[in-house]
Amino acid sequence: MNTSTATARTIALSLIRRGLEHVVIAPGSRSAPLTYAFAELADAGLVNTHVRIDERDAAFFALGLAKGLRRTAVADASVRAFGGAAAAGVRGAEPSAVAGGVSGSTSPQTPGLVAVLTTSGTAVANLHPAVLEASYSQLPLLILSADRPERLRRTGANQTIDRQSHVLGDVRLRFDAPAEPDEASLTASVHAAVAAAVGSEGAGAGMNAPYAMSSGLRGLSTPGPVQFNVQFDGELTPKPEDMPWRPEVGEANRLEHRPHVHAGFAQALEMLSRPGTVLLAGSDCDFGAHRAGELAVAFGVPVFAEPSSPLFHLSVPGHPGVLDDDLAESITGVVRTGRITQYRQDQRLLANLPTAEIQTDLDWAPADEYGSYLASAGLTGQTPDADAKRWGRTAASESHIQRAAGVRETLLGRTTGVIAGQPTVTSEVRSQHREAAAQWHEVPPTPAEPPAGVSAVAAIVGAAAENAAEHGTVAQIFLASSNAGRYASALAGNEALGRVQMSASRGLAGIDGLIATAAGMALTGPVSKQCPLRLIIGDVAALHDVGGLLREGGSENLPALQIFVLNDDGGAIFGGLEHGAGHLRRHFARYFATRHGRNFRALAEAYGWPYQQVAAEDLLAAAKAGSAGLFEVPLV
Ligand SMILES: Cc1ncc(C[n+]2csc(CCOP(=O)(O)OP(=O)(O)O)c2C)c(N)n1
């Protein structure tokens, strides 16, 4: 067997034994040894392979697979924790006492690992946007980059970057395996790479692994991207006598992310018990949000959640609007879970007030460890009322909660009509939304008419919730960056959200790679053909990642994904920012809104997606039917 094939097979098999479930392959010559290794393992049913041409989209697709796996793991865990209610599909079955969710909960299993494989050269650099998003949203992602051998570096050889293992910033750890590795060192390095990616105990020791590079270290205790660069020299294809390859996998030793209850949690608990504290819940925080939500409910602490937070259904509606100077001044502390990126009002609170964090991995903490921690703090079994007394909540803080509740009622009254699933979005509801949005949100006055966006999102979410109710499950919505999330925030507090889980890529909130990410999530997330993932995306973001529509296979291979493109002919969000001001207006359309005048019919057809242009009044029906496709919703 030639060295390249042996090296590739050692790497591939070690990865499978450590929990690798999916490999996204972008074709190339230098990476061929690994491609053949994974192709054989896929034929043996040991791993799932996916092929994408554009490395940028391959990486975003892999990111989506990782997001979907995490979502599924959390959904499974909440079924175990909350039993019947969650199994029947109703989220928000939070316990009425602190101990309620603890005694029954089981720590979820660490989701499987996803890798993306590329050839050498600029192919590797194309992975960077998704690597950055994975880093900031703490998603494990293994980058396998094939490289030319050391002897060709700095010689001007084709497709040879001098320091390919340093092209990707923000990886947790990077490796550079030589073209003639020794097997034990190679295996030890692969194990260290997986440990760093999943953030398992002892990941820090990976720095000393044989082929680890000294730099690139960042937050090794949390999951994230890791680059495993491997040099191949000589023959790059297996010999006839080495095919097929049907190895014995032997005993898998899957690595787990094993978090513990961090010391900082005590501070968060202490703050939650004090009047004047609010819980800020951001995106991508599946690992800690559920615990934080239990505590907020038990303590009666107001939740200010972004729409893509798992706690959005608990949020005070339109909270940025509630956060006027008066209220902001009376808030004395902030407990944070997840990344807070969407509202400037929240950022201001974080910048100016004492802050504690419910760690992003707390949902993963062993239930008994978490339970005994709460018991030692005297919290187990407390009812909310007893807690409120025990912790001496003052009348002042109560009045803030009431005020928040008042806002909630007002806005609820205005949104229920749409989300309850009435057949058409009437002009009356539309104007109610206009009013509600103007009152509680940063509304872009131009160029789009924001209420149409709010109504559209409400219709899609409402239909998804009904669809999920019929199938006894929870609807999955993926919100693109830009206005989709802002429109969705108008729905906070609505009962129907108990059947809806929204998510987003808010690690860095790019508008790139979102179709590819959603396509990945649709494969591994808790969705089905009957209850698909629904991506809500603006036209600019959709055009940015039009390549994400490219997939393997024909129309029979459509993922469980509905793509709703809210087309307002440009980046409407900029109109609501400083750029919409009168004295800057003449530069607005070209340099910020980027009006393009395109529609998506031909694009969808070119990429083999069913296409439908949907008027506002038909949106509920289209979303509820759930059939895969691209649905263009004209907003202007
Ligand atoms: C990769 C990347 N490039 C640029 C931006 C800046 N940006 C933020 S929103 C936006 C426009 C989005 O327009 P669209 O998707 O149509 O959504 P809308 O604003 O109309 O809701 C741009 C260019 C970004 N966030 N990420």
PDB file of N, CA, C and O and ligand atoms in Angstrom, residues 56 60 129 444 447-448 480-485 487 508-514 537-544 565-575 577 592-594 596 635, ligand 1:
ATOM      1  N   ARG A  56     -16.315  27.180  -0.024  1.00  0.00           N
ATOM      2  CA  ARG A  56     -16.971  28.092   0.921  1.00  0.00           C
ATOM      3  C   ARG A  56     -18.317  27.496   1.346  1.00  0.00           C
ATOM      4  O   ARG A  56     -18.657  27.442   2.524  1.00  0.00           O
ATOM      5  N   PHE A  60     -19.818  25.866   4.922  1.00  0.00           N
ATOM      6  CA  PHE A  60     -21.073  26.314   5.540  1.00  0.00           C
ATOM      7  C   PHE A  60     -22.061  25.152   5.656  1.00  0.00           C
ATOM      8  O   PHE A  60     -22.809  25.046   6.627  1.00  0.00           O
ATOM      9  N   PRO A 129     -14.727  31.797   6.187  1.00  0.00           N
ATOM     10  CA  PRO A 129     -15.933  32.381   6.792  1.00  0.00           C
ATOM     11  C   PRO A 129     -16.673  31.401   7.712  1.00  0.00           C
ATOM     12  O   PRO A 129     -17.068  31.760   8.824  1.00  0.00           O
ATOM     13  N   PRO A 444     -36.836  50.310  10.080  1.00  0.00           N
ATOM     14  CA  PRO A 444     -36.245  50.999   8.947  1.00  0.00           C
ATOM     15  C   PRO A 444     -37.331  51.735   8.172  1.00  0.00           C
ATOM     16  O   PRO A 444     -38.269  51.100   7.691  1.00  0.00           O
ATOM     17  N   PRO A 447     -35.836  51.461   2.552  1.00  0.00           N
ATOM     18  CA  PRO A 447     -36.747  51.569   1.438  1.00  0.00           C
ATOM     19  C   PRO A 447     -37.931  50.611   1.556  1.00  0.00           C
ATOM     20  O   PRO A 447     -38.886  50.758   0.812  1.00  0.00           O
ATOM     21  N   ALA A 448     -37.828  49.618   2.445  1.00  0.00           N
ATOM     22  CA  ALA A 448     -38.918  48.646   2.501  1.00  0.00           C
ATOM     23  C   ALA A 448     -39.973  49.094   3.493  1.00  0.00           C
ATOM     24  O   ALA A 448     -39.723  49.930   4.344  1.00  0.00           O
ATOM     25  N   ALA A 480     -32.256  34.226   8.772  1.00  0.00           N
ATOM     26  CA  ALA A 480     -31.036  34.805   8.211  1.00  0.00           C
ATOM     27  C   ALA A 480     -30.687  36.082   8.960  1.00  0.00           C
ATOM     28  O   ALA A 480     -31.542  36.695   9.603  1.00  0.00           O
ATOM     29  N   SER A 481     -29.416  36.484   8.850  1.00  0.00           N
ATOM     30  CA  SER A 481     -29.018  37.766   9.428  1.00  0.00           C
ATOM     31  C   SER A 481     -29.725  38.870   8.647  1.00  0.00           C
ATOM     32  O   SER A 481     -30.140  38.666   7.524  1.00  0.00           O
ATOM     33  N   SER A 482     -29.808  40.028   9.215  1.00  0.00           N
ATOM     34  CA  SER A 482     -30.502  41.203   8.687  1.00  0.00           C
ATOM     35  C   SER A 482     -31.924  41.253   9.231  1.00  0.00           C
ATOM     36  O   SER A 482     -32.163  40.801  10.343  1.00  0.00           O
ATOM     37  N   ASN A 483     -32.886  41.740   8.448  1.00  0.00           N
ATOM     38  CA  ASN A 483     -34.184  42.059   9.039  1.00  0.00           C
ATOM     39  C   ASN A 483     -35.022  40.857   9.467  1.00  0.00           C
ATOM     40  O   ASN A 483     -35.962  41.019  10.242  1.00  0.00           O
ATOM     41  N   ALA A 484     -34.725  39.661   8.969  1.00  0.00           N
ATOM     42  CA  ALA A 484     -35.569  38.507   9.321  1.00  0.00           C
ATOM     43  C   ALA A 484     -35.701  38.394  10.839  1.00  0.00           C
ATOM     44  O   ALA A 484     -36.798  38.218  11.376  1.00  0.00           O
ATOM     45  N   GLY A 485     -34.576  38.516  11.530  1.00  0.00           N
ATOM     46  CA  GLY A 485     -34.590  38.418  12.991  1.00  0.00           C
ATOM     47  C   GLY A 485     -35.348  39.563  13.631  1.00  0.00           C
ATOM     48  O   GLY A 485     -36.040  39.396  14.634  1.00  0.00           O
ATOM     49  N   TYR A 487     -37.824  41.293  12.270  1.00  0.00           N
ATOM     50  CA  TYR A 487     -39.264  41.079  12.071  1.00  0.00           C
ATOM     51  C   TYR A 487     -39.768  40.034  13.066  1.00  0.00           C
ATOM     52  O   TYR A 487     -40.838  40.170  13.650  1.00  0.00           O
ATOM     53  N   LEU A 508     -21.027  35.440  14.101  1.00  0.00           N
ATOM     54  CA  LEU A 508     -20.535  36.690  13.538  1.00  0.00           C
ATOM     55  C   LEU A 508     -21.606  37.374  12.699  1.00  0.00           C
ATOM     56  O   LEU A 508     -21.347  38.390  12.064  1.00  0.00           O
ATOM     57  N   ALA A 509     -22.799  36.780  12.659  1.00  0.00           N
ATOM     58  CA  ALA A 509     -23.951  37.389  11.994  1.00  0.00           C
ATOM     59  C   ALA A 509     -23.669  37.790  10.550  1.00  0.00           C
ATOM     60  O   ALA A 509     -24.123  38.824  10.086  1.00  0.00           O
ATOM     61  N   GLY A 510     -22.916  36.970   9.843  1.00  0.00           N
ATOM     62  CA  GLY A 510     -22.688  37.253   8.425  1.00  0.00           C
ATOM     63  C   GLY A 510     -23.940  36.948   7.624  1.00  0.00           C
ATOM     64  O   GLY A 510     -24.780  36.149   8.038  1.00  0.00           O
ATOM     65  N   ILE A 511     -24.055  37.599   6.461  1.00  0.00           N
ATOM     66  CA  ILE A 511     -25.171  37.239   5.583  1.00  0.00           C
ATOM     67  C   ILE A 511     -24.714  36.181   4.581  1.00  0.00           C
ATOM     68  O   ILE A 511     -25.407  35.880   3.625  1.00  0.00           O
ATOM     69  N   ASP A 512     -23.509  35.632   4.785  1.00  0.00           N
ATOM     70  CA  ASP A 512     -22.979  34.670   3.809  1.00  0.00           C
ATOM     71  C   ASP A 512     -23.237  33.221   4.222  1.00  0.00           C
ATOM     72  O   ASP A 512     -23.374  32.903   5.401  1.00  0.00           O
ATOM     73  N   GLY A 513     -23.323  32.361   3.227  1.00  0.00           N
ATOM     74  CA  GLY A 513     -23.392  30.918   3.475  1.00  0.00           C
ATOM     75  C   GLY A 513     -24.679  30.445   4.128  1.00  0.00           C
ATOM     76  O   GLY A 513     -24.746  29.318   4.620  1.00  0.00           O
ATOM     77  N   LEU A 514     -25.718  31.275   4.119  1.00  0.00           N
ATOM     78  CA  LEU A 514     -26.893  30.919   4.924  1.00  0.00           C
ATOM     79  C   LEU A 514     -27.752  29.836   4.273  1.00  0.00           C
ATOM     80  O   LEU A 514     -28.364  29.026   4.966  1.00  0.00           O
ATOM     81  N   ILE A 537     -35.101  34.430   4.693  1.00  0.00           N
ATOM     82  CA  ILE A 537     -33.869  35.097   4.279  1.00  0.00           C
ATOM     83  C   ILE A 537     -34.184  36.291   3.380  1.00  0.00           C
ATOM     84  O   ILE A 537     -35.162  36.271   2.626  1.00  0.00           O
ATOM     85  N   GLY A 538     -33.363  37.343   3.461  1.00  0.00           N
ATOM     86  CA  GLY A 538     -33.520  38.506   2.592  1.00  0.00           C
ATOM     87  C   GLY A 538     -32.966  38.220   1.203  1.00  0.00           C
ATOM     88  O   GLY A 538     -32.220  37.255   0.994  1.00  0.00           O
ATOM     89  N   ASP A 539     -33.312  39.084   0.253  1.00  0.00           N
ATOM     90  CA  ASP A 539     -32.885  38.847  -1.126  1.00  0.00           C
ATOM     91  C   ASP A 539     -31.376  38.990  -1.309  1.00  0.00           C
ATOM     92  O   ASP A 539     -30.757  38.228  -2.053  1.00  0.00           O
ATOM     93  N   VAL A 540     -30.755  39.947  -0.617  1.00  0.00           N
ATOM     94  CA  VAL A 540     -29.311  40.130  -0.784  1.00  0.00           C
ATOM     95  C   VAL A 540     -28.564  38.915  -0.233  1.00  0.00           C
ATOM     96  O   VAL A 540     -27.655  38.368  -0.870  1.00  0.00           O
ATOM     97  N   ALA A 541     -28.966  38.473   0.939  1.00  0.00           N
ATOM     98  CA  ALA A 541     -28.319  37.289   1.523  1.00  0.00           C
ATOM     99  C   ALA A 541     -28.539  36.066   0.634  1.00  0.00           C
ATOM    100  O   ALA A 541     -27.643  35.230   0.473  1.00  0.00           O
ATOM    101  N   ALA A 542     -29.726  35.964   0.036  1.00  0.00           N
ATOM    102  CA  ALA A 542     -30.002  34.815  -0.835  1.00  0.00           C
ATOM    103  C   ALA A 542     -29.121  34.874  -2.087  1.00  0.00           C
ATOM    104  O   ALA A 542     -28.574  33.862  -2.526  1.00  0.00           O
ATOM    105  N   LEU A 543     -28.959  36.078  -2.654  1.00  0.00           N
ATOM    106  CA  LEU A 543     -28.094  36.202  -3.835  1.00  0.00           C
ATOM    107  C   LEU A 543     -26.638  35.930  -3.459  1.00  0.00           C
ATOM    108  O   LEU A 543     -25.873  35.349  -4.224  1.00  0.00           O
ATOM    109  N   HIS A 544     -26.249  36.361  -2.257  1.00  0.00           N
ATOM    110  CA  HIS A 544     -24.872  36.178  -1.791  1.00  0.00           C
ATOM    111  C   HIS A 544     -24.506  34.696  -1.780  1.00  0.00           C
ATOM    112  O   HIS A 544     -23.403  34.303  -2.129  1.00  0.00           O
ATOM    113  N   VAL A 565     -37.688  33.645   0.529  1.00  0.00           N
ATOM    114  CA  VAL A 565     -36.876  34.828   0.243  1.00  0.00           C
ATOM    115  C   VAL A 565     -37.784  36.052   0.341  1.00  0.00           C
ATOM    116  O   VAL A 565     -38.706  36.220  -0.459  1.00  0.00           O
ATOM    117  N   LEU A 566     -37.540  36.880   1.349  1.00  0.00           N
ATOM    118  CA  LEU A 566     -38.311  38.120   1.484  1.00  0.00           C
ATOM    119  C   LEU A 566     -37.635  39.152   0.584  1.00  0.00           C
ATOM    120  O   LEU A 566     -36.584  39.693   0.927  1.00  0.00           O
ATOM    121  N   ASN A 567     -38.225  39.375  -0.590  1.00  0.00           N
ATOM    122  CA  ASN A 567     -37.549  40.219  -1.586  1.00  0.00           C
ATOM    123  C   ASN A 567     -38.036  41.662  -1.516  1.00  0.00           C
ATOM    124  O   ASN A 567     -39.132  41.989  -1.961  1.00  0.00           O
ATOM    125  N   ASP A 568     -37.196  42.516  -0.929  1.00  0.00           N
ATOM    126  CA  ASP A 568     -37.507  43.952  -0.914  1.00  0.00           C
ATOM    127  C   ASP A 568     -36.498  44.711  -1.772  1.00  0.00           C
ATOM    128  O   ASP A 568     -36.244  45.890  -1.560  1.00  0.00           O
ATOM    129  N   ASP A 569     -35.892  43.986  -2.710  1.00  0.00           N
ATOM    130  CA  ASP A 569     -34.970  44.574  -3.682  1.00  0.00           C
ATOM    131  C   ASP A 569     -33.846  45.351  -3.000  1.00  0.00           C
ATOM    132  O   ASP A 569     -33.661  46.541  -3.233  1.00  0.00           O
ATOM    133  N   GLY A 570     -33.104  44.658  -2.172  1.00  0.00           N
ATOM    134  CA  GLY A 570     -31.934  45.287  -1.565  1.00  0.00           C
ATOM    135  C   GLY A 570     -31.863  45.052  -0.069  1.00  0.00           C
ATOM    136  O   GLY A 570     -32.712  44.375   0.515  1.00  0.00           O
ATOM    137  N   GLY A 571     -30.824  45.613   0.519  1.00  0.00           N
ATOM    138  CA  GLY A 571     -30.603  45.458   1.957  1.00  0.00           C
ATOM    139  C   GLY A 571     -31.396  46.496   2.723  1.00  0.00           C
ATOM    140  O   GLY A 571     -30.902  47.582   3.031  1.00  0.00           O
ATOM    141  N   ALA A 572     -32.636  46.164   3.046  1.00  0.00           N
ATOM    142  CA  ALA A 572     -33.527  47.131   3.694  1.00  0.00           C
ATOM    143  C   ALA A 572     -32.995  47.569   5.050  1.00  0.00           C
ATOM    144  O   ALA A 572     -33.266  48.678   5.505  1.00  0.00           O
ATOM    145  N   ILE A 573     -32.229  46.705   5.662  1.00  0.00           N
ATOM    146  CA  ILE A 573     -31.802  46.999   7.029  1.00  0.00           C
ATOM    147  C   ILE A 573     -31.037  48.318   7.123  1.00  0.00           C
ATOM    148  O   ILE A 573     -31.146  49.042   8.103  1.00  0.00           O
ATOM    149  N   PHE A 574     -30.293  48.634   6.061  1.00  0.00           N
ATOM    150  CA  PHE A 574     -29.486  49.854   6.125  1.00  0.00           C
ATOM    151  C   PHE A 574     -30.347  51.108   6.196  1.00  0.00           C
ATOM    152  O   PHE A 574     -29.913  52.142   6.683  1.00  0.00           O
ATOM    153  N   GLY A 575     -31.582  50.993   5.687  1.00  0.00           N
ATOM    154  CA  GLY A 575     -32.474  52.143   5.718  1.00  0.00           C
ATOM    155  C   GLY A 575     -32.834  52.542   7.140  1.00  0.00           C
ATOM    156  O   GLY A 575     -33.141  53.699   7.419  1.00  0.00           O
ATOM    157  N   LEU A 577     -30.783  52.163   9.663  1.00  0.00           N
ATOM    158  CA  LEU A 577     -29.576  52.586  10.373  1.00  0.00           C
ATOM    159  C   LEU A 577     -29.253  54.024   9.958  1.00  0.00           C
ATOM    160  O   LEU A 577     -30.016  54.670   9.251  1.00  0.00           O
ATOM    161  N   PHE A 592     -25.442  51.050  -0.349  1.00  0.00           N
ATOM    162  CA  PHE A 592     -25.890  50.306   0.838  1.00  0.00           C
ATOM    163  C   PHE A 592     -27.042  49.356   0.516  1.00  0.00           C
ATOM    164  O   PHE A 592     -26.935  48.155   0.719  1.00  0.00           O
ATOM    165  N   ALA A 593     -28.130  49.887  -0.012  1.00  0.00           N
ATOM    166  CA  ALA A 593     -29.266  48.999  -0.307  1.00  0.00           C
ATOM    167  C   ALA A 593     -28.903  48.005  -1.410  1.00  0.00           C
ATOM    168  O   ALA A 593     -29.418  46.900  -1.452  1.00  0.00           O
ATOM    169  N   THR A 594     -27.985  48.397  -2.287  1.00  0.00           N
ATOM    170  CA  THR A 594     -27.610  47.560  -3.442  1.00  0.00           C
ATOM    171  C   THR A 594     -28.848  46.993  -4.149  1.00  0.00           C
ATOM    172  O   THR A 594     -29.016  45.778  -4.269  1.00  0.00           O
ATOM    173  N   HIS A 596     -31.052  45.592  -6.914  1.00  0.00           N
ATOM    174  CA  HIS A 596     -30.580  44.734  -8.000  1.00  0.00           C
ATOM    175  C   HIS A 596     -31.664  44.419  -9.023  1.00  0.00           C
ATOM    176  O   HIS A 596     -31.374  43.965 -10.126  1.00  0.00           O
ATOM    177  N   LEU A 635     -41.840  41.935  -1.171  1.00  0.00           N
ATOM    178  CA  LEU A 635     -42.226  42.855  -0.095  1.00  0.00           C
ATOM    179  C   LEU A 635     -42.398  44.274  -0.616  1.00  0.00           C
ATOM    180  O   LEU A 635     -42.882  45.138   0.102  1.00  0.00           O
TER     181      LEU A 635
HETATM  182  C1  LIG B   1     -20.693  38.490   4.780  1.00  0.00           C
HETATM  183  C2  LIG B   1     -21.366  39.780   5.092  1.00  0.00           C
HETATM  184  N1  LIG B   1     -21.263  40.805   4.213  1.00  0.00           N
HETATM  185  C3  LIG B   1     -21.891  41.975   4.476  1.00  0.00           C
HETATM  186  C4  LIG B   1     -22.620  42.135   5.617  1.00  0.00           C
HETATM  187  C5  LIG B   1     -23.289  43.471   5.902  1.00  0.00           C
HETATM  188  N2  LIG B   1     -24.740  43.365   5.720  1.00  0.00           N
HETATM  189  C6  LIG B   1     -25.568  43.215   6.763  1.00  0.00           C
HETATM  190  S1  LIG B   1     -27.152  43.164   6.353  1.00  0.00           S
HETATM  191  C7  LIG B   1     -26.798  43.363   4.715  1.00  0.00           C
HETATM  192  C8  LIG B   1     -27.905  43.447   3.693  1.00  0.00           C
HETATM  193  C9  LIG B   1     -28.837  42.289   3.776  1.00  0.00           C
HETATM  194  O1  LIG B   1     -29.888  42.441   2.861  1.00  0.00           O
HETATM  195  P1  LIG B   1     -31.041  41.354   2.738  1.00  0.00           P
HETATM  196  O2  LIG B   1     -30.468  40.005   2.870  1.00  0.00           O
HETATM  197  O3  LIG B   1     -31.800  41.624   1.490  1.00  0.00           O
HETATM  198  O4  LIG B   1     -31.935  41.576   4.020  1.00  0.00           O
HETATM  199  P2  LIG B   1     -32.814  42.864   4.451  1.00  0.00           P
HETATM  200  O5  LIG B   1     -31.872  43.885   4.989  1.00  0.00           O
HETATM  201  O6  LIG B   1     -33.540  43.364   3.254  1.00  0.00           O
HETATM  202  O7  LIG B   1     -33.687  42.313   5.501  1.00  0.00           O
HETATM  203  C10 LIG B   1     -25.424  43.457   4.517  1.00  0.00           C
HETATM  204  C11 LIG B   1     -24.780  43.631   3.187  1.00  0.00           C
HETATM  205  C12 LIG B   1     -22.688  41.037   6.513  1.00  0.00           C
HETATM  206  N3  LIG B   1     -23.385  41.069   7.654  1.00  0.00           N
HETATM  207  N4  LIG B   1     -22.061  39.880   6.213  1.00  0.00           N
END
